[in-house]
């Protein structure tokens, strides 16, 4: 196996690792806000690593350019979609999860008002 092929496999392994981190985030995190954070950060990076591996693995320059356009699309749409989901959750009144104190006190609720006073 050449060093170039090992580099491509490293990119694929990184892509799989970040995708697994996203999966764990979806399962373990408590609310839509934290889950959107996992989706927008880890899955975007995992997808970009996988697309970089695909771009390097293909021998055709035109195919690599198409994969580059896909990477740009993922880079723009992933965080934008997560932002839209979080904004919709806030506007619909979903309250963020807060940690309870160690003394058994009730969790504190925070209220957020949207920018511009919209409701």
CSV table of C-alpha atoms in Angstrom, one decimal:
chain,number,residue,atom,x,y,z
A,1,UNK,CA,0.0,0.0,0.0
A,2,UNK,CA,1.4,3.4,-1.0
A,3,UNK,CA,1.6,6.4,1.4
A,4,UNK,CA,-1.0,8.1,-0.8
A,5,UNK,CA,-3.5,5.3,-0.4
A,6,UNK,CA,-2.8,5.3,3.4
A,7,UNK,CA,-3.6,9.0,3.4
A,8,UNK,CA,-6.9,8.4,1.6
A,9,UNK,CA,-7.7,5.6,4.1
A,10,UNK,CA,-6.9,8.0,7.0
A,11,UNK,CA,-9.3,10.6,5.6
A,12,UNK,CA,-12.0,7.9,5.3
A,13,UNK,CA,-11.3,6.8,8.9
A,14,UNK,CA,-11.6,10.4,10.1
A,15,UNK,CA,-14.9,10.7,8.2
A,16,UNK,CA,-16.3,7.6,9.8
A,17,UNK,CA,-15.1,8.7,13.3
A,18,UNK,CA,-16.7,12.2,13.0
A,19,UNK,CA,-19.9,10.6,11.7
A,20,UNK,CA,-20.0,8.3,14.7
A,21,UNK,CA,-19.5,11.3,17.0
A,22,UNK,CA,-22.5,12.8,15.3
A,23,UNK,CA,-24.5,9.6,15.9
A,24,UNK,CA,-23.6,9.6,19.6
A,25,UNK,CA,-24.5,13.2,19.8
A,26,UNK,CA,-28.0,12.6,18.4
A,27,UNK,CA,-28.6,9.7,20.8
A,28,UNK,CA,-27.0,11.2,24.0
A,29,UNK,CA,-27.6,14.9,23.9
A,30,UNK,CA,-30.7,16.2,25.7
A,31,UNK,CA,-32.4,18.7,23.4
A,32,UNK,CA,-32.7,20.0,19.9
A,33,UNK,CA,-30.2,22.8,20.5
A,34,UNK,CA,-27.4,20.4,21.5
A,35,UNK,CA,-28.3,17.9,18.8
A,36,UNK,CA,-28.2,20.6,16.1
A,37,UNK,CA,-24.7,21.5,17.4
A,38,UNK,CA,-23.6,17.9,16.9
A,39,UNK,CA,-25.1,17.8,13.4
A,40,UNK,CA,-23.6,21.1,12.2
A,41,UNK,CA,-20.1,20.6,13.5
A,42,UNK,CA,-19.2,16.9,13.5
A,43,UNK,CA,-21.2,15.8,10.5
A,44,UNK,CA,-20.0,18.6,8.3
A,45,UNK,CA,-16.4,17.8,9.1
A,46,UNK,CA,-17.1,14.1,8.6
A,47,UNK,CA,-18.7,14.7,5.2
A,48,UNK,CA,-15.9,17.0,4.1
A,49,UNK,CA,-13.3,14.4,5.0
A,50,UNK,CA,-15.1,11.7,3.1
A,51,UNK,CA,-15.5,14.0,0.1
A,52,UNK,CA,-11.8,14.9,0.2
A,53,UNK,CA,-11.0,11.2,0.2
A,54,UNK,CA,-13.2,10.7,-2.8
A,55,UNK,CA,-11.7,13.6,-4.6
A,56,UNK,CA,-8.2,12.3,-4.1
A,57,UNK,CA,-9.2,8.7,-5.0
A,58,UNK,CA,-10.6,9.5,-8.4
A,59,UNK,CA,-8.2,9.9,-11.3
A,60,UNK,CA,-10.4,12.1,-13.3
A,61,UNK,CA,-10.0,15.9,-12.8
A,62,UNK,CA,-13.6,16.6,-13.8
A,63,UNK,CA,-14.9,14.1,-11.2
A,64,UNK,CA,-12.7,15.7,-8.6
A,65,UNK,CA,-14.1,19.1,-9.5
A,66,UNK,CA,-17.6,17.8,-9.0
A,67,UNK,CA,-16.7,16.4,-5.6
A,68,UNK,CA,-15.2,19.8,-4.8
A,69,UNK,CA,-18.6,21.4,-5.7
A,70,UNK,CA,-20.3,18.9,-3.5
A,71,UNK,CA,-18.0,19.7,-0.6
A,72,UNK,CA,-18.7,23.4,-1.0
A,73,UNK,CA,-22.5,22.6,-1.0
A,74,UNK,CA,-22.1,20.6,2.3
A,75,UNK,CA,-20.0,23.3,3.9
A,76,UNK,CA,-22.7,25.9,3.2
A,77,UNK,CA,-25.9,23.9,3.8
A,78,UNK,CA,-25.0,21.9,6.9
A,79,UNK,CA,-24.5,24.7,9.3
A,80,UNK,CA,-27.2,26.8,7.6
A,81,UNK,CA,-29.8,24.0,8.1
A,82,UNK,CA,-28.8,23.6,11.7
A,83,UNK,CA,-29.2,27.3,12.3
A,84,UNK,CA,-32.7,27.3,10.7
A,85,UNK,CA,-33.7,24.3,12.9
A,86,UNK,CA,-32.5,26.0,16.1
A,87,UNK,CA,-34.1,29.3,15.2
A,88,UNK,CA,-37.5,27.5,14.4
A,89,UNK,CA,-37.2,25.8,17.8
A,90,UNK,CA,-36.6,29.0,19.6
A,91,UNK,CA,-39.5,30.8,17.8
A,92,UNK,CA,-41.9,28.0,18.6
A,93,UNK,CA,-41.0,28.3,22.3
A,94,UNK,CA,-38.8,25.3,22.9
A,95,UNK,CA,-36.8,25.9,26.0
A,96,UNK,CA,-33.1,24.8,26.2
A,97,UNK,CA,-32.2,22.0,28.6
A,98,UNK,CA,-30.4,23.1,31.8
A,99,UNK,CA,-28.5,21.0,34.3
A,100,UNK,CA,-30.0,20.5,37.7
A,101,UNK,CA,-28.0,21.5,40.8
A,102,UNK,CA,-26.4,18.9,43.0
A,103,UNK,CA,-28.7,19.9,45.9
A,104,UNK,CA,-31.8,18.6,44.2
A,105,UNK,CA,-33.1,22.0,43.2
A,106,UNK,CA,-35.3,22.4,40.2
A,107,UNK,CA,-33.7,23.1,36.9
A,108,UNK,CA,-33.7,26.8,36.0
A,109,UNK,CA,-35.6,27.7,32.9
A,110,UNK,CA,-34.2,30.4,30.6
A,111,UNK,CA,-36.3,32.3,28.2
A,112,UNK,CA,-35.0,33.7,25.1
A,113,UNK,CA,-36.6,36.4,23.1
A,114,UNK,CA,-35.9,36.4,19.4
A,115,UNK,CA,-34.0,39.4,17.9
A,116,UNK,CA,-36.2,42.3,17.1
A,117,UNK,CA,-38.9,41.3,19.6
A,118,UNK,CA,-40.6,38.9,17.2
A,119,UNK,CA,-42.8,36.2,18.7
